[in-house]
Amino acid sequence: MPQYNPPLRDMQFVLHELLHAVDELKRLPPHADLDEDTVNAVLEEGGRFAAEVIAPLNLSGDSEGCRLDVATHAVTPPKGFKQAYETYVAGGWPALSCDPAHGGQGLPLLVNQFFYEMLNGANQAWTMYPGLSHGAYEALHAHGTESQKRLYLPKLTSGEWTGTMCLTEPHCGTDLGLLRTKAQPLADGSYAITGQKIFISAGEHDLAANIVHLVLARLPDAPAGSKGISLFVVPKFVVKDDGSLGARNGIFCSALEHKMGIHGNATCQMVLEEAVGTLVGEPHKGLQAMFVMMNAARLGVGNQSLGLTEVAYQNAVAYARERLQMRALSGPKAPDKPADPILVHPDVRKMLLTARAYAEGGRALSAYVALQLDKSLASSDAAERQACEAEVALLTPIIKAFLTDNGWIATSHCMQVFGGHGYIHEWGMEQFVRDARINMIYEGTNTVQSLDLLGRKVLANNGATLKAFGKKIAAFVEEEGVDEAMQEFVNPLADLGDKVTKLTTELGMKAFQNPDEVGAAAVDYLRVVGHLSFAYFFARMAKVALQKQASGDPFYTAKLATARFYFAKLLPETAGLIRSCRTGLQPLMAMDENLF
Amino acid sequence: MPQYNPPLRDMQFVLHELLHAVDELKRLPPHADLDEDTVNAVLEEGGRFAAEVIAPLNLSGDSEGCRLDVATHAVTPPKGFKQAYETYVAGGWPALSCDPAHGGQGLPLLVNQFFYEMLNGANQAWTMYPGLSHGAYEALHAHGTESQKRLYLPKLTSGEWTGTMCLTEPHCGTDLGLLRTKAQPLADGSYAITGQKIFISAGEHDLAANIVHLVLARLPDAPAGSKGISLFVVPKFVVKDDGSLGARNGIFCSALEHKMGIHGNATCQMVLEEAVGTLVGEPHKGLQAMFVMMNAARLGVGNQSLGLTEVAYQNAVAYARERLQMRALSGPKAPDKPADPILVHPDVRKMLLTARAYAEGGRALSAYVALQLDKSLASSDAAERQACEAEVALLTPIIKAFLTDNGWIATSHCMQVFGGHGYIHEWGMEQFVRDARINMIYEGTNTVQSLDLLGRKVLANNGATLKAFGKKIAAFVEEEGVDEAMQEFVNPLADLGDKVTKLTTELGMKAFQNPDEVGAAAVDYLRVVGHLSFAYFFARMAKVALQKQASGDPFYTAKLATARFYFAKLLPETAGLIRSCRTGLQPLMAMDENLF
């Protein structure tokens, strides 16, 4: 069975040595009293929960899956999930970065980001039960009425209740403008909601006393399309004004999906039959309110694959040290043994280092974005808030798509290190691959992310946000370019930066003539900009490592080796991507649709 | 549930218009009477069997899996598999390309290649039951005694019995030199074989009256390592000299593996307890004999992924035509509908065309290799036999690794076209992905293939075989370079050919200094040479299509569009691969093994 070791040392490196995050955070009024020791202690304790409580349930949860009792609509998650959730709630973990006004501990989102990386690495399917609550919490926190906040936020914060996002319907996923669920106003100001939702993660279970569904539906007078969608909060059990639970509401799980992975999480088809809900935010403006949940969820999905990349790497390394097979081509390395450990073989190392570099690059980028998010929420400087918000918006689709594509590559490589054993369930490696696959799809497919990046975040404002991020890279290049030791990192970074600038301009001009050019280029483009951001953070990490190498701590030697591997073996992918990108739309549209 | 449509038109194109295969085959004495109509009729009938008999069992076979009765060691495959096998045997299909001396129909391997592509596309798990027989047939045909041939070949040819390859043991897969199974000589010249084997596909089942296991084991006087391994034939039921079945032999299935995919095939742990077998070929030379099976099996594995690529493509296209979601960025294309079919979106087309190009390129390359294999076996010209054999040896690892890596990419893309529905079992798309994953592992991992290509097939003879293949490409470039219409294909082909020549020379020099350089470069290198071979065949296909375009048959228009897509969007990958390759070994070995 796979093991999970919380990567605390690397997290501390990113927090304290790369980002100097506590200093940055202390500038923000809500985090003025933060200190490194607290952050480290929280992560250490959180890592222990991940490794000791939920990691041991990952493989068994996959084998067992969830059960639906069709008579009662009750869903039972795999054995041990409920007890683990009780431990989680008892430990106060749901409240970590929630608002103290509603019982939260008010820690930065950055700390929660690292905590969730560990939960996801230990058990993605389990983590989705509490994980979905965040979206509901954030939507109500941002758009709820005082009454909604009072009734729901404390229980979501404590974890007594969990949340869901009910968006997708059988005929619409990406295109929510097509949705059909209806909300009928009732005399008391609430609404009776009727319709069918699918793919609702954690839609029904017995882990919590209540489930708070955030549901998209149409009011009777709603305009057609995406401008006629409203957001409602629909609890599994009606919540009385004193906060106690009332009647079972008309929202039921009618079926569980049989999926490729995340078997331990209940993916529900939900039927709403005059379920009573209240409006969140303004009528017909549900999609905007929903995007509060969605952006958090997209960062969360990138974090899921980051966790899987790390755990797959750890277990593949352990196997590669133990498994004896063949001799190194350059001669025996363990002559006392019947064969060499497969870690001596260059391609095994290449697969492992690919996963390692994707984990370390992804961790640095995600942490940076979480820090910007904290600043965007809590800086006392409005201009800083706005700049950080724009940067988070730019990097969110990259985290969602680049980290999940990388997670798919990395988990598959790590499985490959196991040879035939990787294909066998009991080793746990193939589960990481199956679990990682959903992350490229849900919360907006990776194609949708790429359109969001190139269309909305880059071209729509003439590249202004990208330029601002590019300026940070240019400043770093300018500063470090004089340091001979840094040139191996800075030169390819600068080169790729120039290429991205040129490519962006080209694509802008093409898109001006035909908007479909955006769709043709977007997926390649996102991967190129993803590499640019990884190259930037690997160069910055290399700088820190070079400075501290003299300490003799082999951590820095390893960090440098990973950075060099990244620049040598992974960054070159951009050469092919840019070429493919520049061939444009025509090769895709030339085929008549009847000829496919 | 997915549908399977035999791609007969494209097969006929490759056979008759690209390769002029029947003319080529008629030059070979055993195939002097072959004609196009016979070939077409066989494929049409074979396609019907694939589509109508076994395709409907694919999804249910995956859900149901195989059952082992631990008391009796009996294994029951999924419902319908046995009846389908009976139909297969009654139709005479196992005999298609077997030797008429043993009851075979003597058709070219090329025909069998296409037939098996269809079987694999329809149901890979089912196809592995008869598919494994081929290896046993070929090993006995090439190395068996007259008595072994007489006892086993007619029943393997008719399909009354099936075969297996029992190589892997728990502690050794790639490194068969470590194997421990023992063969003790008996007084009558046979052997008592004892040991444990794992990952034995179709190791036990009730489809056939007997199972012919080809087993690697060590004789008592065997030298250590790979030079001490012998090959034995060990039937499930002892075969008496009159061909009738005797006692149950001491070879049993002790457990079934729980796998990521190919659930319908029984992957068995086999225990041998003084199982009686006879020696195949010479003592201690089992690995050479085994490689007869292995090379055929490697081509077969590439063919599995080719089948999956095609079926995934077909079903994703059907979905992309029907699923309405969003409007094209350039404005509505189906204004009468609530949204446009997703086939209008450029990236959906890119995912589909990637699968299509990998299927068409893979089909052309595989067919070419099968034709060379037929020539290597049956040409009356010894020099031609030898040249063809060398070319098959060169291209076999490319077919195994390049086609299976492509199959993984293609099935995953096709699943992605389905959005969330792709992750759900009932749509069948995620099964293609799970099934495709094993093809990158078994019969020698793709890393092993790449070492075989670069180390053994290219560098070991100073690139002579590669140069011979390169000469064919150069001759084509020379001939077509004067045709203006062909330049868009010929120029990038010539360019890549030059780059491969240069890269090969560089790698040869590096490997001379440090053999581990081969391991560092091999995987990237194989993919580059894979693209070179695809580019060659796409250019040749484009030539045919340009010549026949005037006929008005839209098949040629589509072929040209696919070729142009391939050159624009897929070939550019080589730019990054070559760069990565050239950075060599150092970035992989710099990390101390303790620091991983």
PDB file of N, CA, C and O in Angstrom, chain A residues 537-590:
ATOM      1  N   PHE A 537       9.811  30.441 -11.418  1.00  0.00           N
ATOM      2  CA  PHE A 537       9.942  30.005 -10.017  1.00  0.00           C
ATOM      3  C   PHE A 537      11.129  29.055  -9.829  1.00  0.00           C
ATOM      4  O   PHE A 537      11.776  29.094  -8.784  1.00  0.00           O
ATOM      5  N   PHE A 538      11.434  28.244 -10.825  1.00  0.00           N
ATOM      6  CA  PHE A 538      12.639  27.404 -10.682  1.00  0.00           C
ATOM      7  C   PHE A 538      13.901  28.273 -10.654  1.00  0.00           C
ATOM      8  O   PHE A 538      14.847  27.988  -9.919  1.00  0.00           O
ATOM      9  N   ALA A 539      13.904  29.340 -11.446  1.00  0.00           N
ATOM     10  CA  ALA A 539      15.069  30.231 -11.419  1.00  0.00           C
ATOM     11  C   ALA A 539      15.173  30.908 -10.047  1.00  0.00           C
ATOM     12  O   ALA A 539      16.263  31.019  -9.475  1.00  0.00           O
ATOM     13  N   ARG A 540      14.042  31.331  -9.520  1.00  0.00           N
ATOM     14  CA  ARG A 540      14.062  31.960  -8.191  1.00  0.00           C
ATOM     15  C   ARG A 540      14.482  30.959  -7.124  1.00  0.00           C
ATOM     16  O   ARG A 540      15.229  31.283  -6.194  1.00  0.00           O
ATOM     17  N   MET A 541      14.000  29.745  -7.231  1.00  0.00           N
ATOM     18  CA  MET A 541      14.398  28.719  -6.241  1.00  0.00           C
ATOM     19  C   MET A 541      15.878  28.395  -6.369  1.00  0.00           C
ATOM     20  O   MET A 541      16.573  28.203  -5.364  1.00  0.00           O
ATOM     21  N   ALA A 542      16.353  28.373  -7.610  1.00  0.00           N
ATOM     22  CA  ALA A 542      17.780  28.094  -7.824  1.00  0.00           C
ATOM     23  C   ALA A 542      18.626  29.189  -7.170  1.00  0.00           C
ATOM     24  O   ALA A 542      19.682  28.917  -6.586  1.00  0.00           O
ATOM     25  N   LYS A 543      18.153  30.407  -7.266  1.00  0.00           N
ATOM     26  CA  LYS A 543      18.890  31.514  -6.661  1.00  0.00           C
ATOM     27  C   LYS A 543      19.038  31.301  -5.149  1.00  0.00           C
ATOM     28  O   LYS A 543      20.129  31.422  -4.575  1.00  0.00           O
ATOM     29  N   VAL A 544      17.938  30.978  -4.506  1.00  0.00           N
ATOM     30  CA  VAL A 544      17.978  30.727  -3.056  1.00  0.00           C
ATOM     31  C   VAL A 544      18.928  29.568  -2.766  1.00  0.00           C
ATOM     32  O   VAL A 544      19.761  29.636  -1.850  1.00  0.00           O
ATOM     33  N   ALA A 545      18.819  28.520  -3.564  1.00  0.00           N
ATOM     34  CA  ALA A 545      19.651  27.333  -3.326  1.00  0.00           C
ATOM     35  C   ALA A 545      21.132  27.651  -3.511  1.00  0.00           C
ATOM     36  O   ALA A 545      21.980  27.175  -2.747  1.00  0.00           O
ATOM     37  N   LEU A 546      21.447  28.447  -4.522  1.00  0.00           N
ATOM     38  CA  LEU A 546      22.850  28.827  -4.743  1.00  0.00           C
ATOM     39  C   LEU A 546      23.386  29.617  -3.550  1.00  0.00           C
ATOM     40  O   LEU A 546      24.516  29.413  -3.101  1.00  0.00           O
ATOM     41  N   GLN A 547      22.551  30.500  -3.038  1.00  0.00           N
ATOM     42  CA  GLN A 547      22.964  31.319  -1.894  1.00  0.00           C
ATOM     43  C   GLN A 547      23.230  30.481  -0.654  1.00  0.00           C
ATOM     44  O   GLN A 547      24.089  30.793   0.147  1.00  0.00           O
ATOM     45  N   LYS A 548      22.427  29.412  -0.498  1.00  0.00           N
ATOM     46  CA  LYS A 548      22.506  28.663   0.758  1.00  0.00           C
ATOM     47  C   LYS A 548      23.282  27.361   0.632  1.00  0.00           C
ATOM     48  O   LYS A 548      23.397  26.612   1.607  1.00  0.00           O
ATOM     49  N   GLN A 549      23.772  27.093  -0.573  1.00  0.00           N
ATOM     50  CA  GLN A 549      24.450  25.827  -0.817  1.00  0.00           C
ATOM     51  C   GLN A 549      25.619  25.617   0.143  1.00  0.00           C
ATOM     52  O   GLN A 549      25.904  24.490   0.559  1.00  0.00           O
ATOM     53  N   ALA A 550      26.274  26.708   0.480  1.00  0.00           N
ATOM     54  CA  ALA A 550      27.448  26.620   1.345  1.00  0.00           C
ATOM     55  C   ALA A 550      27.113  26.065   2.726  1.00  0.00           C
ATOM     56  O   ALA A 550      27.991  25.574   3.442  1.00  0.00           O
ATOM     57  N   SER A 551      25.850  26.118   3.092  1.00  0.00           N
ATOM     58  CA  SER A 551      25.433  25.590   4.404  1.00  0.00           C
ATOM     59  C   SER A 551      25.699  24.090   4.514  1.00  0.00           C
ATOM     60  O   SER A 551      25.722  23.536   5.594  1.00  0.00           O
ATOM     61  N   GLY A 552      25.857  23.443   3.349  1.00  0.00           N
ATOM     62  CA  GLY A 552      26.092  22.008   3.366  1.00  0.00           C
ATOM     63  C   GLY A 552      24.815  21.181   3.453  1.00  0.00           C
ATOM     64  O   GLY A 552      24.853  19.953   3.370  1.00  0.00           O
ATOM     65  N   ASP A 553      23.685  21.844   3.588  1.00  0.00           N
ATOM     66  CA  ASP A 553      22.408  21.116   3.647  1.00  0.00           C
ATOM     67  C   ASP A 553      22.115  20.547   2.256  1.00  0.00           C
ATOM     68  O   ASP A 553      21.972  21.303   1.284  1.00  0.00           O
ATOM     69  N   PRO A 554      22.044  19.222   2.132  1.00  0.00           N
ATOM     70  CA  PRO A 554      21.846  18.629   0.797  1.00  0.00           C
ATOM     71  C   PRO A 554      20.500  18.996   0.179  1.00  0.00           C
ATOM     72  O   PRO A 554      20.300  18.787  -1.020  1.00  0.00           O
ATOM     73  N   PHE A 555      19.588  19.542   0.963  1.00  0.00           N
ATOM     74  CA  PHE A 555      18.317  20.006   0.401  1.00  0.00           C
ATOM     75  C   PHE A 555      18.567  20.954  -0.764  1.00  0.00           C
ATOM     76  O   PHE A 555      17.894  20.882  -1.789  1.00  0.00           O
ATOM     77  N   TYR A 556      19.542  21.850  -0.599  1.00  0.00           N
ATOM     78  CA  TYR A 556      19.802  22.859  -1.632  1.00  0.00           C
ATOM     79  C   TYR A 556      20.467  22.241  -2.860  1.00  0.00           C
ATOM     80  O   TYR A 556      20.223  22.654  -3.989  1.00  0.00           O
ATOM     81  N   THR A 557      21.309  21.247  -2.618  1.00  0.00           N
ATOM     82  CA  THR A 557      21.916  20.524  -3.744  1.00  0.00           C
ATOM     83  C   THR A 557      20.818  19.867  -4.583  1.00  0.00           C
ATOM     84  O   THR A 557      20.828  19.920  -5.817  1.00  0.00           O
ATOM     85  N   ALA A 558      19.869  19.257  -3.895  1.00  0.00           N
ATOM     86  CA  ALA A 558      18.771  18.588  -4.593  1.00  0.00           C
ATOM     87  C   ALA A 558      17.908  19.606  -5.340  1.00  0.00           C
ATOM     88  O   ALA A 558      17.471  19.362  -6.471  1.00  0.00           O
ATOM     89  N   LYS A 559      17.681  20.748  -4.701  1.00  0.00           N
ATOM     90  CA  LYS A 559      16.851  21.772  -5.345  1.00  0.00           C
ATOM     91  C   LYS A 559      17.504  22.249  -6.642  1.00  0.00           C
ATOM     92  O   LYS A 559      16.839  22.402  -7.677  1.00  0.00           O
ATOM     93  N   LEU A 560      18.796  22.447  -6.589  1.00  0.00           N
ATOM     94  CA  LEU A 560      19.521  22.862  -7.797  1.00  0.00           C
ATOM     95  C   LEU A 560      19.470  21.791  -8.879  1.00  0.00           C
ATOM     96  O   LEU A 560      19.267  22.095 -10.063  1.00  0.00           O
ATOM     97  N   ALA A 561      19.638  20.546  -8.470  1.00  0.00           N
ATOM     98  CA  ALA A 561      19.608  19.452  -9.449  1.00  0.00           C
ATOM     99  C   ALA A 561      18.233  19.377 -10.109  1.00  0.00           C
ATOM    100  O   ALA A 561      18.122  19.143 -11.320  1.00  0.00           O
ATOM    101  N   THR A 562      17.182  19.572  -9.330  1.00  0.00           N
ATOM    102  CA  THR A 562      15.827  19.524  -9.902  1.00  0.00           C
ATOM    103  C   THR A 562      15.611  20.694 -10.862  1.00  0.00           C
ATOM    104  O   THR A 562      15.033  20.519 -11.943  1.00  0.00           O
ATOM    105  N   ALA A 563      16.082  21.871 -10.452  1.00  0.00           N
ATOM    106  CA  ALA A 563      15.934  23.039 -11.335  1.00  0.00           C
ATOM    107  C   ALA A 563      16.681  22.810 -12.642  1.00  0.00           C
ATOM    108  O   ALA A 563      16.162  23.089 -13.731  1.00  0.00           O
ATOM    109  N   ARG A 564      17.884  22.286 -12.554  1.00  0.00           N
ATOM    110  CA  ARG A 564      18.668  22.039 -13.785  1.00  0.00           C
ATOM    111  C   ARG A 564      17.984  20.991 -14.659  1.00  0.00           C
ATOM    112  O   ARG A 564      17.946  21.108 -15.883  1.00  0.00           O
ATOM    113  N   PHE A 565      17.466  19.950 -14.009  1.00  0.00           N
ATOM    114  CA  PHE A 565      16.700  18.946 -14.772  1.00  0.00           C
ATOM    115  C   PHE A 565      15.534  19.617 -15.495  1.00  0.00           C
ATOM    116  O   PHE A 565      15.290  19.359 -16.670  1.00  0.00           O
ATOM    117  N   TYR A 566      14.810  20.458 -14.766  1.00  0.00           N
ATOM    118  CA  TYR A 566      13.638  21.113 -15.369  1.00  0.00           C
ATOM    119  C   TYR A 566      14.033  21.881 -16.637  1.00  0.00           C
ATOM    120  O   TYR A 566      13.406  21.738 -17.690  1.00  0.00           O
ATOM    121  N   PHE A 567      15.088  22.687 -16.533  1.00  0.00           N
ATOM    122  CA  PHE A 567      15.490  23.492 -17.694  1.00  0.00           C
ATOM    123  C   PHE A 567      16.013  22.611 -18.839  1.00  0.00           C
ATOM    124  O   PHE A 567      15.808  22.928 -19.999  1.00  0.00           O
ATOM    125  N   ALA A 568      16.673  21.514 -18.483  1.00  0.00           N
ATOM    126  CA  ALA A 568      17.252  20.660 -19.531  1.00  0.00           C
ATOM    127  C   ALA A 568      16.217  19.789 -20.220  1.00  0.00           C
ATOM    128  O   ALA A 568      16.237  19.623 -21.441  1.00  0.00           O
ATOM    129  N   LYS A 569      15.301  19.219 -19.440  1.00  0.00           N
ATOM    130  CA  LYS A 569      14.466  18.149 -20.000  1.00  0.00           C
ATOM    131  C   LYS A 569      12.989  18.505 -20.170  1.00  0.00           C
ATOM    132  O   LYS A 569      12.302  17.864 -20.960  1.00  0.00           O
ATOM    133  N   LEU A 570      12.477  19.456 -19.409  1.00  0.00           N
ATOM    134  CA  LEU A 570      11.039  19.731 -19.512  1.00  0.00           C
ATOM    135  C   LEU A 570      10.734  21.018 -20.268  1.00  0.00           C
ATOM    136  O   LEU A 570       9.841  21.054 -21.111  1.00  0.00           O
ATOM    137  N   LEU A 571      11.477  22.061 -19.975  1.00  0.00           N
ATOM    138  CA  LEU A 571      11.230  23.335 -20.660  1.00  0.00           C
ATOM    139  C   LEU A 571      11.284  23.218 -22.186  1.00  0.00           C
ATOM    140  O   LEU A 571      10.509  23.906 -22.876  1.00  0.00           O
ATOM    141  N   PRO A 572      12.174  22.378 -22.755  1.00  0.00           N
ATOM    142  CA  PRO A 572      12.262  22.301 -24.228  1.00  0.00           C
ATOM    143  C   PRO A 572      10.948  21.946 -24.917  1.00  0.00           C
ATOM    144  O   PRO A 572      10.793  22.183 -26.115  1.00  0.00           O
ATOM    145  N   GLU A 573      10.008  21.390 -24.175  1.00  0.00           N
ATOM    146  CA  GLU A 573       8.687  21.106 -24.756  1.00  0.00           C
ATOM    147  C   GLU A 573       8.101  22.350 -25.428  1.00  0.00           C
ATOM    148  O   GLU A 573       7.342  22.251 -26.395  1.00  0.00           O
ATOM    149  N   THR A 574       8.438  23.515 -24.878  1.00  0.00           N
ATOM    150  CA  THR A 574       7.863  24.755 -25.417  1.00  0.00           C
ATOM    151  C   THR A 574       8.230  24.968 -26.885  1.00  0.00           C
ATOM    152  O   THR A 574       7.470  25.603 -27.621  1.00  0.00           O
ATOM    153  N   ALA A 575       9.384  24.445 -27.311  1.00  0.00           N
ATOM    154  CA  ALA A 575       9.790  24.634 -28.713  1.00  0.00           C
ATOM    155  C   ALA A 575       8.746  24.051 -29.659  1.00  0.00           C
ATOM    156  O   ALA A 575       8.323  24.695 -30.621  1.00  0.00           O
ATOM    157  N   GLY A 576       8.305  22.829 -29.366  1.00  0.00           N
ATOM    158  CA  GLY A 576       7.290  22.200 -30.205  1.00  0.00           C
ATOM    159  C   GLY A 576       5.928  22.856 -30.064  1.00  0.00           C
ATOM    160  O   GLY A 576       5.195  23.018 -31.038  1.00  0.00           O
ATOM    161  N   LEU A 577       5.595  23.246 -28.830  1.00  0.00           N
ATOM    162  CA  LEU A 577       4.280  23.861 -28.591  1.00  0.00           C
ATOM    163  C   LEU A 577       4.143  25.171 -29.355  1.00  0.00           C
ATOM    164  O   LEU A 577       3.093  25.453 -29.943  1.00  0.00           O
ATOM    165  N   ILE A 578       5.197  25.983 -29.326  1.00  0.00           N
ATOM    166  CA  ILE A 578       5.126  27.273 -30.013  1.00  0.00           C
ATOM    167  C   ILE A 578       4.982  27.060 -31.525  1.00  0.00           C
ATOM    168  O   ILE A 578       4.179  27.721 -32.182  1.00  0.00           O
ATOM    169  N   ARG A 579       5.716  26.091 -32.042  1.00  0.00           N
ATOM    170  CA  ARG A 579       5.579  25.821 -33.488  1.00  0.00           C
ATOM    171  C   ARG A 579       4.174  25.378 -33.843  1.00  0.00           C
ATOM    172  O   ARG A 579       3.585  25.831 -34.829  1.00  0.00           O
ATOM    173  N   SER A 580       3.649  24.460 -33.046  1.00  0.00           N
ATOM    174  CA  SER A 580       2.297  23.957 -33.305  1.00  0.00           C
ATOM    175  C   SER A 580       1.294  25.108 -33.227  1.00  0.00           C
ATOM    176  O   SER A 580       0.422  25.271 -34.076  1.00  0.00           O
ATOM    177  N   CYS A 581       1.445  25.929 -32.223  1.00  0.00           N
ATOM    178  CA  CYS A 581       0.575  27.076 -31.982  1.00  0.00           C
ATOM    179  C   CYS A 581       0.554  28.015 -33.187  1.00  0.00           C
ATOM    180  O   CYS A 581      -0.496  28.491 -33.613  1.00  0.00           O
ATOM    181  N   ARG A 582       1.730  28.262 -33.739  1.00  0.00           N
ATOM    182  CA  ARG A 582       1.840  29.245 -34.818  1.00  0.00           C
ATOM    183  C   ARG A 582       1.252  28.755 -36.130  1.00  0.00           C
ATOM    184  O   ARG A 582       1.016  29.555 -37.047  1.00  0.00           O
ATOM    185  N   THR A 583       1.010  27.449 -36.256  1.00  0.00           N
ATOM    186  CA  THR A 583       0.385  26.978 -37.502  1.00  0.00           C
ATOM    187  C   THR A 583      -1.100  27.317 -37.548  1.00  0.00           C
ATOM    188  O   THR A 583      -1.735  27.137 -38.582  1.00  0.00           O
ATOM    189  N   GLY A 584      -1.646  27.778 -36.420  1.00  0.00           N
ATOM    190  CA  GLY A 584      -2.957  28.411 -36.450  1.00  0.00           C
ATOM    191  C   GLY A 584      -4.158  27.506 -36.661  1.00  0.00           C
ATOM    192  O   GLY A 584      -4.106  26.290 -36.460  1.00  0.00           O
ATOM    193  N   LEU A 585      -5.213  28.153 -37.099  1.00  0.00           N
ATOM    194  CA  LEU A 585      -6.542  27.535 -37.160  1.00  0.00           C
ATOM    195  C   LEU A 585      -6.745  26.641 -38.380  1.00  0.00           C
ATOM    196  O   LEU A 585      -7.426  25.612 -38.303  1.00  0.00           O
ATOM    197  N   GLN A 586      -6.165  27.040 -39.472  1.00  0.00           N
ATOM    198  CA  GLN A 586      -6.509  26.413 -40.752  1.00  0.00           C
ATOM    199  C   GLN A 586      -6.386  24.881 -40.758  1.00  0.00           C
ATOM    200  O   GLN A 586      -7.308  24.196 -41.215  1.00  0.00           O
ATOM    201  N   PRO A 587      -5.294  24.320 -40.221  1.00  0.00           N
ATOM    202  CA  PRO A 587      -5.191  22.844 -40.257  1.00  0.00           C
ATOM    203  C   PRO A 587      -6.299  22.142 -39.463  1.00  0.00           C
ATOM    204  O   PRO A 587      -6.519  20.946 -39.644  1.00  0.00           O
ATOM    205  N   LEU A 588      -6.972  22.894 -38.571  1.00  0.00           N
ATOM    206  CA  LEU A 588      -8.048  22.283 -37.779  1.00  0.00           C
ATOM    207  C   LEU A 588      -9.396  22.390 -38.482  1.00  0.00           C
ATOM    208  O   LEU A 588     -10.265  21.539 -38.282  1.00  0.00           O
ATOM    209  N   MET A 589      -9.578  23.435 -39.281  1.00  0.00           N
ATOM    210  CA  MET A 589     -10.884  23.656 -39.874  1.00  0.00           C
ATOM    211  C   MET A 589     -10.976  23.121 -41.307  1.00  0.00           C
ATOM    212  O   MET A 589     -12.061  23.070 -41.880  1.00  0.00           O
ATOM    213  N   ALA A 590      -9.825  22.735 -41.872  1.00  0.00           N
ATOM    214  CA  ALA A 590      -9.827  22.300 -43.273  1.00  0.00           C
ATOM    215  C   ALA A 590     -10.685  21.057 -43.485  1.00  0.00           C
ATOM    216  O   ALA A 590     -11.260  20.859 -44.555  1.00  0.00           O
TER     217      ALA A 590
END
